[in-house]
mmCIF file of C-alpha atoms and ligand atoms in Angstrom:
data_model
loop_
_atom_site.group_PDB
_atom_site.id
_atom_site.type_symbol
_atom_site.label_atom_id
_atom_site.label_comp_id
_atom_site.label_asym_id
_atom_site.label_seq_id
_atom_site.Cartn_x
_atom_site.Cartn_y
_atom_site.Cartn_z
ATOM 1 C CA MET A 1 9.951 79.869 163.521
ATOM 2 C CA LEU A 2 7.100 80.378 165.971
ATOM 3 C CA LEU A 3 5.918 76.814 166.362
ATOM 4 C CA GLN A 4 6.344 73.344 164.956
ATOM 5 C CA LEU A 5 4.402 70.100 165.252
ATOM 6 C CA LYS A 6 6.283 66.934 164.348
ATOM 7 C CA ASN A 7 4.563 63.592 163.798
ATOM 8 C CA VAL A 8 1.692 64.552 166.074
ATOM 9 C CA SER A 9 -1.057 61.978 166.497
ATOM 10 C CA LYS A 10 -4.047 61.956 168.782
ATOM 11 C CA TRP A 11 -6.386 59.064 169.278
ATOM 12 C CA VAL A 12 -9.156 57.890 171.553
ATOM 13 C CA GLN A 13 -10.075 54.347 172.572
ATOM 14 C CA SER A 14 -13.379 53.118 171.292
ATOM 15 C CA GLY A 15 -14.573 49.518 171.451
ATOM 16 C CA GLY A 16 -11.023 48.324 172.140
ATOM 17 C CA GLN A 17 -9.679 50.126 169.075
ATOM 18 C CA ASN A 18 -7.710 53.320 168.593
ATOM 19 C CA VAL A 19 -9.691 55.886 166.662
ATOM 20 C CA PHE A 20 -7.409 58.574 165.251
ATOM 21 C CA LEU A 21 -8.528 62.177 165.586
ATOM 22 C CA LEU A 22 -5.207 63.412 164.153
ATOM 23 C CA LYS A 23 -2.676 61.306 162.326
ATOM 24 C CA ASP A 24 1.004 62.126 161.852
ATOM 25 C CA ILE A 25 0.623 65.887 161.588
ATOM 26 C CA ASN A 26 3.727 67.782 160.460
ATOM 27 C CA PHE A 27 3.240 71.503 160.419
ATOM 28 C CA TRP A 28 5.219 74.637 161.158
ATOM 29 C CA VAL A 29 4.322 78.292 161.493
ATOM 30 C CA ASN A 30 6.586 81.293 161.092
ATOM 31 C CA GLU A 31 6.056 84.556 162.897
ATOM 32 C CA GLY A 32 3.772 86.744 160.813
ATOM 33 C CA ASP A 33 2.048 83.863 159.016
ATOM 34 C CA PHE A 34 -1.715 83.967 158.410
ATOM 35 C CA ILE A 35 -2.927 80.416 157.969
ATOM 36 C CA SER A 36 -6.388 79.039 157.289
ATOM 37 C CA ILE A 37 -7.286 75.495 158.302
ATOM 38 C CA MET A 38 -10.058 74.060 156.168
ATOM 39 C CA GLY A 39 -11.726 70.680 155.840
ATOM 40 C CA PRO A 40 -15.068 68.941 156.271
ATOM 41 C CA SER A 41 -16.928 68.811 159.566
ATOM 42 C CA GLY A 42 -15.334 66.216 161.839
ATOM 43 C CA SER A 43 -11.967 66.281 160.044
ATOM 44 C CA GLY A 44 -10.122 67.402 163.197
ATOM 45 C CA LYS A 45 -9.795 71.175 162.714
ATOM 46 C CA SER A 46 -10.844 72.141 166.254
ATOM 47 C CA THR A 47 -8.800 69.283 167.711
ATOM 48 C CA LEU A 48 -5.696 70.566 165.910
ATOM 49 C CA LEU A 49 -6.327 74.181 166.915
ATOM 50 C CA ASN A 50 -6.822 73.169 170.553
ATOM 51 C CA ILE A 51 -3.509 71.332 170.505
ATOM 52 C CA ILE A 52 -1.729 74.336 168.977
ATOM 53 C CA GLY A 53 -3.423 76.436 171.680
ATOM 54 C CA MET A 54 -2.051 74.098 174.377
ATOM 55 C CA LEU A 55 -5.586 73.360 175.555
ATOM 56 C CA ASP A 56 -5.551 69.708 174.581
ATOM 57 C CA HIS A 57 -3.055 66.849 174.818
ATOM 58 C CA PHE A 58 -1.861 64.469 172.131
ATOM 59 C CA ASN A 59 -0.584 60.878 172.253
ATOM 60 C CA GLU A 60 2.472 60.955 170.024
ATOM 61 C CA GLY A 61 4.879 63.435 168.487
ATOM 62 C CA THR A 62 6.440 66.723 169.542
ATOM 63 C CA TYR A 63 5.279 70.324 169.742
ATOM 64 C CA THR A 64 7.770 73.177 169.924
ATOM 65 C CA PHE A 65 6.602 76.740 170.630
ATOM 66 C CA LEU A 66 9.226 79.511 170.777
ATOM 67 C CA GLU A 67 11.852 76.851 171.462
ATOM 68 C CA GLU A 68 9.927 75.363 174.372
ATOM 69 C CA SER A 69 8.965 71.674 174.205
ATOM 70 C CA VAL A 70 5.272 72.021 174.916
ATOM 71 C CA HIS A 71 4.725 68.242 175.110
ATOM 72 C CA SER A 72 7.009 67.912 178.115
ATOM 73 C CA LEU A 73 6.123 71.087 179.993
ATOM 74 C CA LYS A 74 4.385 71.058 183.348
ATOM 75 C CA GLU A 75 0.760 72.155 183.199
ATOM 76 C CA LYS A 76 1.445 75.453 184.947
ATOM 77 C CA HIS A 77 4.281 76.424 182.627
ATOM 78 C CA ARG A 78 2.117 75.547 179.639
ATOM 79 C CA ALA A 79 -0.730 77.672 180.989
ATOM 80 C CA ASN A 80 1.671 80.576 181.429
ATOM 81 C CA LEU A 81 2.827 80.301 177.821
ATOM 82 C CA TYR A 82 -0.804 80.362 176.736
ATOM 83 C CA LYS A 83 -1.602 83.421 178.838
ATOM 84 C CA GLN A 84 1.454 85.283 177.680
ATOM 85 C CA TYR A 85 1.322 84.645 173.950
ATOM 86 C CA ILE A 86 -2.014 83.278 172.748
ATOM 87 C CA GLY A 87 -5.439 84.746 172.115
ATOM 88 C CA PHE A 88 -8.040 82.056 171.416
ATOM 89 C CA VAL A 89 -11.426 82.545 169.757
ATOM 90 C CA PHE A 90 -13.458 79.452 170.613
ATOM 91 C CA GLN A 91 -15.952 77.864 168.249
ATOM 92 C CA ALA A 92 -18.495 77.819 171.086
ATOM 93 C CA TYR A 93 -17.439 81.210 172.556
ATOM 94 C CA HIS A 94 -16.631 79.895 176.081
ATOM 95 C CA LEU A 95 -17.448 83.170 177.774
ATOM 96 C CA ILE A 96 -17.673 82.990 181.543
ATOM 97 C CA ASP A 97 -21.398 82.943 182.361
ATOM 98 C CA GLU A 98 -21.052 84.579 185.769
ATOM 99 C CA LEU A 99 -19.125 87.565 184.434
ATOM 100 C CA THR A 100 -20.441 90.556 182.507
ATOM 101 C CA VAL A 101 -19.144 91.439 179.056
ATOM 102 C CA LYS A 102 -16.813 94.002 180.603
ATOM 103 C CA GLU A 103 -15.482 91.501 183.137
ATOM 104 C CA ASN A 104 -15.026 88.803 180.485
ATOM 105 C CA LEU A 105 -12.927 91.211 178.439
ATOM 106 C CA GLU A 106 -10.848 92.057 181.476
ATOM 107 C CA MET A 107 -9.783 88.452 182.185
ATOM 108 C CA PRO A 108 -6.792 88.215 179.805
ATOM 109 C CA LEU A 109 -5.501 91.523 181.172
ATOM 110 C CA LEU A 110 -5.691 90.233 184.733
ATOM 111 C CA TYR A 111 -3.670 87.205 183.603
ATOM 112 C CA LYS A 112 -1.073 89.588 182.250
ATOM 113 C CA LYS A 113 -1.129 91.556 185.492
ATOM 114 C CA GLN A 114 -2.028 94.833 183.801
ATOM 115 C CA GLY A 115 -2.852 97.738 186.089
ATOM 116 C CA SER A 116 -6.426 98.843 186.635
ATOM 117 C CA SER A 117 -6.345 102.115 184.677
ATOM 118 C CA GLU A 118 -4.776 100.398 181.666
ATOM 119 C CA ARG A 119 -7.367 97.600 181.901
ATOM 120 C CA LYS A 120 -10.185 100.135 181.900
ATOM 121 C CA ALA A 121 -8.789 101.912 178.867
ATOM 122 C CA LEU A 122 -8.253 98.706 176.876
ATOM 123 C CA VAL A 123 -11.726 97.365 177.719
ATOM 124 C CA ALA A 124 -13.314 100.672 176.695
ATOM 125 C CA ASP A 125 -11.337 100.588 173.462
ATOM 126 C CA MET A 126 -12.485 97.044 172.618
ATOM 127 C CA LEU A 127 -16.131 97.729 173.494
ATOM 128 C CA ASP A 128 -15.980 100.677 171.162
ATOM 129 C CA ARG A 129 -14.147 98.884 168.363
ATOM 130 C CA PHE A 130 -16.613 95.987 168.391
ATOM 131 C CA ASN A 131 -19.652 98.194 168.764
ATOM 132 C CA ILE A 132 -20.825 96.612 172.012
ATOM 133 C CA VAL A 133 -20.526 99.541 174.442
ATOM 134 C CA GLY A 134 -24.232 99.215 175.261
ATOM 135 C CA LYS A 135 -23.759 95.567 176.227
ATOM 136 C CA LYS A 136 -20.919 96.003 178.687
ATOM 137 C CA ASP A 137 -22.911 95.233 181.837
ATOM 138 C CA LEU A 138 -24.887 92.305 180.416
ATOM 139 C CA PHE A 139 -24.098 88.650 180.996
ATOM 140 C CA PRO A 140 -23.380 86.288 178.075
ATOM 141 C CA SER A 141 -26.827 84.666 178.373
ATOM 142 C CA GLN A 142 -28.361 88.078 177.656
ATOM 143 C CA LEU A 143 -26.573 88.388 174.302
ATOM 144 C CA SER A 144 -27.365 87.000 170.857
ATOM 145 C CA GLY A 145 -25.056 84.342 169.418
ATOM 146 C CA GLY A 146 -23.405 86.884 167.137
ATOM 147 C CA GLN A 147 -22.849 89.314 170.010
ATOM 148 C CA GLN A 148 -21.286 86.558 172.112
ATOM 149 C CA GLN A 149 -19.000 85.765 169.202
ATOM 150 C CA LEU A 150 -17.928 89.408 168.974
ATOM 151 C CA VAL A 151 -17.144 89.426 172.701
ATOM 152 C CA GLY A 152 -15.174 86.198 172.196
ATOM 153 C CA VAL A 153 -13.118 87.821 169.426
ATOM 154 C CA ALA A 154 -12.586 91.005 171.461
ATOM 155 C CA ARG A 155 -11.420 88.952 174.446
ATOM 156 C CA ALA A 156 -8.920 87.084 172.257
ATOM 157 C CA LEU A 157 -7.408 90.338 170.966
ATOM 158 C CA ILE A 158 -7.456 92.548 174.031
ATOM 159 C CA ALA A 159 -4.097 91.552 175.510
ATOM 160 C CA SER A 160 -2.221 91.936 172.188
ATOM 161 C CA PRO A 161 -1.273 88.263 171.780
ATOM 162 C CA LYS A 162 1.587 87.227 169.532
ATOM 163 C CA LEU A 163 -0.541 84.377 168.155
ATOM 164 C CA ILE A 164 -4.279 84.463 167.475
ATOM 165 C CA LEU A 165 -6.051 81.122 167.129
ATOM 166 C CA ALA A 166 -9.592 81.508 165.867
ATOM 167 C CA ASP A 167 -12.037 78.641 165.423
ATOM 168 C CA GLU A 168 -14.632 79.797 162.885
ATOM 169 C CA PRO A 169 -14.575 83.305 164.341
ATOM 170 C CA THR A 170 -17.252 84.627 162.004
ATOM 171 C CA GLY A 171 -19.523 81.570 161.974
ATOM 172 C CA ASN A 172 -22.365 83.375 163.717
ATOM 173 C CA LEU A 173 -21.921 86.858 162.320
ATOM 174 C CA ASN A 174 -23.650 88.538 159.426
ATOM 175 C CA SER A 175 -21.486 89.123 156.367
ATOM 176 C CA LYS A 176 -20.738 92.767 157.210
ATOM 177 C CA GLN A 177 -19.606 91.876 160.727
ATOM 178 C CA GLY A 178 -17.652 88.943 159.324
ATOM 179 C CA ASP A 179 -15.835 91.215 156.871
ATOM 180 C CA GLU A 180 -15.037 93.631 159.706
ATOM 181 C CA ILE A 181 -13.483 90.873 161.799
ATOM 182 C CA MET A 182 -11.456 89.634 158.856
ATOM 183 C CA GLY A 183 -10.361 93.226 158.204
ATOM 184 C CA ILE A 184 -9.176 93.515 161.808
ATOM 185 C CA PHE A 185 -7.274 90.231 161.486
ATOM 186 C CA LYS A 186 -5.634 91.456 158.302
ATOM 187 C CA GLU A 187 -4.523 94.687 159.979
ATOM 188 C CA LEU A 188 -3.122 92.840 162.994
ATOM 189 C CA ASN A 189 -1.319 90.440 160.685
ATOM 190 C CA LYS A 190 0.258 93.404 158.866
ATOM 191 C CA GLU A 191 1.543 94.561 162.242
ATOM 192 C CA GLY A 192 3.238 91.185 162.685
ATOM 193 C CA VAL A 193 0.663 89.169 164.642
ATOM 194 C CA THR A 194 0.539 85.502 163.622
ATOM 195 C CA ILE A 195 -2.944 84.162 162.883
ATOM 196 C CA ILE A 196 -4.302 80.650 162.458
ATOM 197 C CA GLN A 197 -8.001 80.468 161.702
ATOM 198 C CA VAL A 198 -10.368 77.608 161.060
ATOM 199 C CA THR A 199 -12.880 78.471 158.397
ATOM 200 C CA HIS A 200 -15.404 76.895 156.058
ATOM 201 C CA SER A 201 -15.407 80.018 153.906
ATOM 202 C CA GLU A 202 -13.190 80.358 150.821
ATOM 203 C CA LYS A 203 -13.651 84.101 151.094
ATOM 204 C CA ASN A 204 -12.271 84.217 154.640
ATOM 205 C CA ALA A 205 -9.484 81.798 153.749
ATOM 206 C CA ALA A 206 -8.383 84.221 151.032
ATOM 207 C CA TYR A 207 -7.412 86.768 153.713
ATOM 208 C CA GLY A 208 -4.636 84.385 154.735
ATOM 209 C CA SER A 209 -1.456 83.449 152.912
ATOM 210 C CA ARG A 210 -1.539 79.660 153.316
ATOM 211 C CA VAL A 211 -4.290 77.041 153.512
ATOM 212 C CA LEU A 212 -3.957 73.785 155.404
ATOM 213 C CA ASN A 213 -6.460 71.166 154.306
ATOM 214 C CA LEU A 214 -7.462 68.526 156.814
ATOM 215 C CA LEU A 215 -9.227 65.311 155.888
ATOM 216 C CA ASP A 216 -9.944 62.542 158.398
ATOM 217 C CA GLY A 217 -7.294 63.886 160.778
ATOM 218 C CA CYS A 218 -4.538 64.066 158.140
ATOM 219 C CA ILE A 219 -3.003 66.976 156.280
ATOM 220 C CA GLU A 220 -2.325 65.047 153.111
ATOM 221 C CA CYS A 221 -3.373 61.429 153.067
HETATM 222 N N1 ATP B 301 -12.644 63.827 173.242
HETATM 223 C C1 ATP B 301 -13.082 63.182 172.156
HETATM 224 N N2 ATP B 301 -13.422 61.867 172.232
HETATM 225 C C2 ATP B 301 -13.828 61.219 171.142
HETATM 226 N N3 ATP B 301 -13.942 61.752 169.937
HETATM 227 C C3 ATP B 301 -13.626 63.049 169.806
HETATM 228 C C4 ATP B 301 -13.184 63.837 170.904
HETATM 229 N N4 ATP B 301 -12.939 65.087 170.457
HETATM 230 C C5 ATP B 301 -13.229 65.086 169.143
HETATM 231 N N5 ATP B 301 -13.644 63.859 168.754
HETATM 232 C C6 ATP B 301 -14.004 63.470 167.369
HETATM 233 O O1 ATP B 301 -12.940 63.860 166.535
HETATM 234 C C7 ATP B 301 -13.418 64.262 165.256
HETATM 235 C C8 ATP B 301 -12.884 65.626 164.944
HETATM 236 O O2 ATP B 301 -13.527 66.602 165.756
HETATM 237 P P1 ATP B 301 -13.272 68.160 165.592
HETATM 238 O O3 ATP B 301 -14.112 68.858 166.590
HETATM 239 O O4 ATP B 301 -11.805 68.415 165.654
HETATM 240 O O5 ATP B 301 -13.796 68.402 164.105
HETATM 241 P P2 ATP B 301 -13.907 69.744 163.257
HETATM 242 O O6 ATP B 301 -13.110 69.550 162.004
HETATM 243 O O7 ATP B 301 -13.562 70.917 164.104
HETATM 244 O O8 ATP B 301 -15.454 69.780 162.852
HETATM 245 P P3 ATP B 301 -16.480 71.030 162.706
HETATM 246 O O9 ATP B 301 -16.200 71.653 161.353
HETATM 247 O O10 ATP B 301 -17.817 70.375 162.742
HETATM 248 O O11 ATP B 301 -16.253 71.974 163.852
HETATM 249 C C9 ATP B 301 -14.937 64.168 165.357
HETATM 250 O O12 ATP B 301 -15.334 62.973 164.743
HETATM 251 C C10 ATP B 301 -15.211 64.151 166.837
HETATM 252 O O13 ATP B 301 -16.369 63.423 167.143
HETATM 253 MG MG1 MG B 302 -14.639 72.476 164.873
#
């Protein structure tokens, strides 16, 4: 098993009351799974993905990732797990504004302490694969939404993560680009990479092998 959430709940205080964003989530993922999280807007999909990606905290329950108890790890240890194993495609891209496309792509490789010639080769490979060679020296603000999304996907894949978490990775792409990204995910999954994607599209969900439906912060309630 790659990861397991047990009885995970997250809530926020509002007007003296607890408002649940996630309620008693029980969920496990095996290595090599390809899972799609679906559900209406506001149902907690991004919140759940951020927790799986160790980017957000929760109030109750346990989270085990590769036999580590994520809920009780120190921040630094948690960040190291993230850098070592996870590639995250953010719903809102989260590219670093002050860095060029090329430099954004390089970040995960710097985290993994890859040497400079290897970094150059991998960046060149990604630019080529995602058809954005001509954009390499531009800053995120100089790209279209779809191009930023492509850079976000390329950045998530560049360091060969064991687990890819993708929050509506094709939401801003045209259908041909979207199909290409899903094709890449499918290939990576065949090679053993575990994928969890959030999607509103039945077509994209069909690339995966399991669908998790969220409604009002619950998996089945
Ligand atoms: N930090 C926060 N404080 C208060 N409420 C929050 C916080 N983060 C998320 N929420 C609320 O939790 C609910 C779930 O949000 P989330 O972003 O996970 O939804 P989603 O399923 O990803 O929706 P979408 O499909 O629109 O992206 C929303 O009602 C949102 O307003
Ligand atoms: Mg969302």
